[in-house]
Short mmCIF file of C-alpha atoms and ligand atoms in Angstrom, two decimals:
data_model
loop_
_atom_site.label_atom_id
_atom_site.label_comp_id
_atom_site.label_asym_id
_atom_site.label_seq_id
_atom_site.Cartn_x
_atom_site.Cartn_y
_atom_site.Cartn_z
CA UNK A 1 0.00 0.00 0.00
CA UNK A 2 1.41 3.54 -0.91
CA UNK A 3 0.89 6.72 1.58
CA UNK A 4 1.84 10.02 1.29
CA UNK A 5 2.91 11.62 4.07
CA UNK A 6 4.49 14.97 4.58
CA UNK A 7 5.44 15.24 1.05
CA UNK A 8 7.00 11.29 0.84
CA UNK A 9 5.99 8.37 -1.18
CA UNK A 10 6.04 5.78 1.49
CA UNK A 11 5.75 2.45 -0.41
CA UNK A 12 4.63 0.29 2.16
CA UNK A 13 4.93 -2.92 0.13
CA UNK A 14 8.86 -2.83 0.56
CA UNK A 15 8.44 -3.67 3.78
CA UNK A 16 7.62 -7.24 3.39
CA UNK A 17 10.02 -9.65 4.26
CA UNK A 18 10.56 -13.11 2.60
CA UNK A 19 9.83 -16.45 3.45
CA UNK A 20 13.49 -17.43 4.15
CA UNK A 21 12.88 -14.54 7.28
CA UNK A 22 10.50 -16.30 9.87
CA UNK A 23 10.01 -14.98 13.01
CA UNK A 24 9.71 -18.28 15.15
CA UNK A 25 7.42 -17.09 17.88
CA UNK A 26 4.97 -16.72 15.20
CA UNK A 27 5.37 -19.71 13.16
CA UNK A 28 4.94 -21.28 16.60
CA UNK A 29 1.81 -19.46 17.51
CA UNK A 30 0.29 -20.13 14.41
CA UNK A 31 0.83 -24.01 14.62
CA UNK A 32 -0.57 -24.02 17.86
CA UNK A 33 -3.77 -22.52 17.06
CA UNK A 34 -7.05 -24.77 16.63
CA UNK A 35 -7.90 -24.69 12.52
CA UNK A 36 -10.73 -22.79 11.80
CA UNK A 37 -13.20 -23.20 8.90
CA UNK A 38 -12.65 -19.68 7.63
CA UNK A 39 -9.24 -17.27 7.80
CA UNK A 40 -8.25 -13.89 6.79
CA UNK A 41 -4.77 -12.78 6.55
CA UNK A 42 -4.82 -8.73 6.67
CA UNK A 43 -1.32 -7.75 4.85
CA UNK A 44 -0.01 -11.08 3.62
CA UNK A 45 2.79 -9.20 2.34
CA UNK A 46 5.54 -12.03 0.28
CA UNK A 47 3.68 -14.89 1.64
CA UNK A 48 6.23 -15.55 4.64
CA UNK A 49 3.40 -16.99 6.63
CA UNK A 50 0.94 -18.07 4.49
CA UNK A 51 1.85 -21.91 4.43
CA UNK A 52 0.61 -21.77 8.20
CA UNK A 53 -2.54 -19.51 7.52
CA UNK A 54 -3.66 -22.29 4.22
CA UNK A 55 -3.43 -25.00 6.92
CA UNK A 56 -4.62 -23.30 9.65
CA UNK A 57 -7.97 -22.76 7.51
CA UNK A 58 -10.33 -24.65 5.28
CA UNK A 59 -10.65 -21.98 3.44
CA UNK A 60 -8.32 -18.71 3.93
CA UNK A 61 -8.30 -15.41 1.73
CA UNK A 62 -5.05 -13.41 1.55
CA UNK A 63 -5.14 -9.61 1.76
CA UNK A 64 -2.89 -6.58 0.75
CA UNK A 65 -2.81 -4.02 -1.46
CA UNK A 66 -3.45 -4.34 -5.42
CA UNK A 67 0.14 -3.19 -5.83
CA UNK A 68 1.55 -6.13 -3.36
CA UNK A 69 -0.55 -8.85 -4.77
CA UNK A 70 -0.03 -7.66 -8.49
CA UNK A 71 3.93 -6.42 -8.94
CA UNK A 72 6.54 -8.67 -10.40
CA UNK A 73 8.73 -9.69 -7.51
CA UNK A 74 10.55 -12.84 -6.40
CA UNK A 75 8.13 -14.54 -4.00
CA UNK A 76 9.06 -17.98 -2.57
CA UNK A 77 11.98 -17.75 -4.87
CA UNK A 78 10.81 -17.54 -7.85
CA UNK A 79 10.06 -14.12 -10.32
CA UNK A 80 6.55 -14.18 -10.70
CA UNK A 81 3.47 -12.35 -8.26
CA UNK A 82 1.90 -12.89 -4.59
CA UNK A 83 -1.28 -13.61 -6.36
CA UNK A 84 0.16 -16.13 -8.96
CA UNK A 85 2.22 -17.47 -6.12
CA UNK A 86 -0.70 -18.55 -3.54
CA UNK A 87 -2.87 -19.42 -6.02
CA UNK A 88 -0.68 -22.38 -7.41
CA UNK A 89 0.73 -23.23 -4.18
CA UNK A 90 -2.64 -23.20 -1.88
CA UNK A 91 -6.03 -24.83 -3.69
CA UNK A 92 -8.24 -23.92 -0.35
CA UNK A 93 -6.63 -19.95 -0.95
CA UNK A 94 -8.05 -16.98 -2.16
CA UNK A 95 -6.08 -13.59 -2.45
CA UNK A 96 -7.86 -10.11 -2.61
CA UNK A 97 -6.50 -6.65 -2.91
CA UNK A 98 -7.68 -4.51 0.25
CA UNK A 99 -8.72 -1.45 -1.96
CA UNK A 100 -11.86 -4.49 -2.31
CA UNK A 101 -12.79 -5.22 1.14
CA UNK A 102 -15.50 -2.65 1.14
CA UNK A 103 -17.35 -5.40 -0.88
CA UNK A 104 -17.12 -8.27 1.43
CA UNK A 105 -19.75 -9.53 3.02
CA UNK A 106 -18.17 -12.56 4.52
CA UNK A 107 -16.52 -13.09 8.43
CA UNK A 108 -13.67 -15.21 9.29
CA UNK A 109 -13.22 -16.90 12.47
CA UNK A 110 -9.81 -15.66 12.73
CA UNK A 111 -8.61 -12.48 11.42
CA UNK A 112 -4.28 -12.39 11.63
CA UNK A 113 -2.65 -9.03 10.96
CA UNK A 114 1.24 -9.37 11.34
CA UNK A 115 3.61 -6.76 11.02
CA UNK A 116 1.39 -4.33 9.24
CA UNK A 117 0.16 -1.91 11.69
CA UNK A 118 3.85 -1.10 12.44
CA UNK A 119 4.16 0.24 8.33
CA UNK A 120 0.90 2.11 8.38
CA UNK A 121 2.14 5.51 8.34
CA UNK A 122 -1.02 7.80 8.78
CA UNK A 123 -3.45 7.64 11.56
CA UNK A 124 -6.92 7.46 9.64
CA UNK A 125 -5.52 4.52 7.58
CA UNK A 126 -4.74 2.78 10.75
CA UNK A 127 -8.20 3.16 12.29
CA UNK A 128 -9.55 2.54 9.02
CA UNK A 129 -7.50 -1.07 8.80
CA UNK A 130 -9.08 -1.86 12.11
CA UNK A 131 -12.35 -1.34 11.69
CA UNK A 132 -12.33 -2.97 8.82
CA UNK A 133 -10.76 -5.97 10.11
CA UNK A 134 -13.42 -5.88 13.12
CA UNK A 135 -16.14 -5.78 10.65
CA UNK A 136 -14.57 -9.09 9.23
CA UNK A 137 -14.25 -10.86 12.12
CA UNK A 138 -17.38 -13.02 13.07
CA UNK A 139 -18.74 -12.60 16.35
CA UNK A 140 -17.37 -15.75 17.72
CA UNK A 141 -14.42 -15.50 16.08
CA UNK A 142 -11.20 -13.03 17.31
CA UNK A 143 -8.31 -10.86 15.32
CA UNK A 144 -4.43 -11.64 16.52
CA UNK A 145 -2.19 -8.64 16.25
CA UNK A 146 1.32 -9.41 15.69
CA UNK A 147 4.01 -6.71 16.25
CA UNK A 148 7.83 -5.84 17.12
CA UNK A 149 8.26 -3.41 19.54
CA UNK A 150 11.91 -3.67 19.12
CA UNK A 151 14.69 -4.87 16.91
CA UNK A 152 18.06 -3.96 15.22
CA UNK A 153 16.49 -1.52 12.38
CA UNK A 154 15.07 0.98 15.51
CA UNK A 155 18.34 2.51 15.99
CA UNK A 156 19.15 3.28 12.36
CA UNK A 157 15.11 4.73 12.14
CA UNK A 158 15.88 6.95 15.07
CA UNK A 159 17.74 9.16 13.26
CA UNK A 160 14.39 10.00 10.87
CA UNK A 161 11.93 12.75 11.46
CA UNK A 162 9.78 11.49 14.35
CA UNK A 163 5.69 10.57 12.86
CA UNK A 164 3.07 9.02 13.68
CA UNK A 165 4.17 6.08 16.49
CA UNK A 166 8.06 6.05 15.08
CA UNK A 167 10.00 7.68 12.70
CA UNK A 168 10.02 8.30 8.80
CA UNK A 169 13.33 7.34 7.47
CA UNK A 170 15.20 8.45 3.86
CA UNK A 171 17.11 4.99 2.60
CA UNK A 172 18.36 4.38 -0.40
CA UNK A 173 15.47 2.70 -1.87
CA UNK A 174 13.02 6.16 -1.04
CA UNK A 175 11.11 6.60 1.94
CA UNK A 176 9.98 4.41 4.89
CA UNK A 177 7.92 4.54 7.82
CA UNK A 178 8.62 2.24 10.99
CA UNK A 179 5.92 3.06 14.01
CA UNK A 180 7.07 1.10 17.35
CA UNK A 181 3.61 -0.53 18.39
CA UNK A 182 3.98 -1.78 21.50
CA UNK A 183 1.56 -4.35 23.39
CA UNK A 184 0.25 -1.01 25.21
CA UNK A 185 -0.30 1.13 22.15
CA UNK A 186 -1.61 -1.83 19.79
CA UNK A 187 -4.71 -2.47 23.00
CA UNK A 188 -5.41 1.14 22.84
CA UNK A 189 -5.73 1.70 19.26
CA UNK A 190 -7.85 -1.76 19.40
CA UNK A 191 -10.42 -0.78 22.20
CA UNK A 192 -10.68 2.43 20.35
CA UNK A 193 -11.58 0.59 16.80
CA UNK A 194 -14.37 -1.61 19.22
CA UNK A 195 -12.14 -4.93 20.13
CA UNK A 196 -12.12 -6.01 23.78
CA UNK A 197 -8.65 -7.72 24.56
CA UNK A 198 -8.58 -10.96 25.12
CA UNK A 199 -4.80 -12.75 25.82
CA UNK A 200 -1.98 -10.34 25.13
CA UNK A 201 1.98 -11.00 25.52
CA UNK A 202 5.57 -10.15 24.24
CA UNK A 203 7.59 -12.68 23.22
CA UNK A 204 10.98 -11.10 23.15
CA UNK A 205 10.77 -8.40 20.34
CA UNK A 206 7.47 -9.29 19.43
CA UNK A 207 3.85 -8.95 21.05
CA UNK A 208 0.65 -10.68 20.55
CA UNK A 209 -2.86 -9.85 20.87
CA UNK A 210 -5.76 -11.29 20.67
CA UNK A 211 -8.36 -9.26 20.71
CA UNK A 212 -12.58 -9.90 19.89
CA UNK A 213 -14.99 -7.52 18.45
CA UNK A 214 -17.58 -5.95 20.45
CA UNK A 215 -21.20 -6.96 20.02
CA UNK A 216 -23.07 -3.64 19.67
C1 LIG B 1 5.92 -5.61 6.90
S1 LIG B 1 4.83 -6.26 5.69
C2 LIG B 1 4.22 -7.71 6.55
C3 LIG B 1 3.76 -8.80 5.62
C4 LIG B 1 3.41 -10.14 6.25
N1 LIG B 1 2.27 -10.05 7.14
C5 LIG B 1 4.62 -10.68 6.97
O1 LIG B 1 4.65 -10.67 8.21
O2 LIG B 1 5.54 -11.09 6.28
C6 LIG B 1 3.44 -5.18 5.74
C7 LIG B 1 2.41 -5.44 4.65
O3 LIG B 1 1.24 -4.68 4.94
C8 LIG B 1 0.70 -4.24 3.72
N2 LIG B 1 -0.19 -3.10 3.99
C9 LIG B 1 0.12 -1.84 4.34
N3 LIG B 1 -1.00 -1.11 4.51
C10 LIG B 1 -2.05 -1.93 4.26
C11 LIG B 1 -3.47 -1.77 4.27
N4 LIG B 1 -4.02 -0.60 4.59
N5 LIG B 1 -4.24 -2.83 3.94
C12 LIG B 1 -3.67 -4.03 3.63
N6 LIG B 1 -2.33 -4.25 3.61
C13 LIG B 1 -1.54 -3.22 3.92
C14 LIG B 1 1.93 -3.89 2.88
O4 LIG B 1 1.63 -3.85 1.50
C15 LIG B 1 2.88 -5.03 3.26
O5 LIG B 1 2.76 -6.11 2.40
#
């Protein structure tokens, strides 16, 4: 997804790491968790995880932006696109671009979103990610946040222009945004979006929460 943001292309999509770069708390969580019939992974990025999401569901749809899901990259090693990619590796998969999820009528029983909120660069995009990821949540289903409130690229972000919850940063490859969400900051922004917290925890760098939408 591409923001603009106090005069910078931020090009979200670079921020995607590849398969080869597994965090192993999460591949962890994700084994443990019971299979659902229905899944929804909000920012699927290059696919690192989505081995783990197609078994964790019958059925699972992969989400990110049209750009993400539609750009000629190397994705599980080979030159091709995320979309191609899941589709030939993943027959219970669907993917869908985000700028689409106005159109879906459909809840998941679990809703995973990891590593995204942390590249969302402007506060109404945030709030509008989690609201829509509440809306696709079924009621007795929950959402699991996945962040890093720490690692070895904070120090070199530091030296950007503070935004937002971190920094915006001028590399090589153009402009980046890395906000620090924190266990704290993630429950805040959730109760605000209408989630009640369920389990949270770090794990080293990383934090987990679970979190439920509210029945209004
Ligand atoms: C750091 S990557 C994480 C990808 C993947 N979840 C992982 O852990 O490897 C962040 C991803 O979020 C996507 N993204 C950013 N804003 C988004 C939005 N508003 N809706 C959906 N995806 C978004 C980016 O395109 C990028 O692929």
């Amino acid at each position: 997804m591409r923001y603009r943001v106090r005069g910078l292309d931020i090009r979200s999509e670079n921020a995607a790491k590849p398969h080869m770069q597994r965090s192993q708390a999460v591949v962890q969580y994700l084994r443990r968790l019971n299979p659902a019939e229905s899944v929804l992974d909000f920012g699927c990025g290059k696919l690192r995880y989505a081995d783990l999401i197609a078994k964790l569901g019958t059925q699972a749809l992969l989400v990110d932006s049209q750009i993400q899901l539609t750009r000629k990259q190397r994705v599980r090693g080979k030159m091709s696109t995320v979309a191609d990619v899941a589709i030939s590796l993943y027959s219970n998969v669907k993917v869908l671009a985000s700028e689409k999820l106005d159109s879906v009528r459909d809840r998941y029983d679990i809703v995973t979103c990891i590593n995204v909120l942390s590249v969302i660069p402007d506060r109404a995009a945030l709030r509008e990610a989690l609201r829509t990821i509440r809306r696709l949540t079924k009621r007795s289903g929950f959402a699991v946040f996945v962040n890093q409130h720490r690692n070895t690229y904070f120090k070199q972000f530091a030296g950007g222009t503070p935004h937002l919850f971190g920094h915006l940063y001028q590399g090589r490859n153009g402009a980046s945004y890395y906000g620090i969400m924190t266990k704290e900051r993630v429950e805040k922004l959730l109760r605000r979006a209408g989630f009640t917290i369920g389990t949270s925890w770090n794990d080293r760098e990383i934090n987990f929460v679970e979190a439920y939408p509210v029945v209004t």
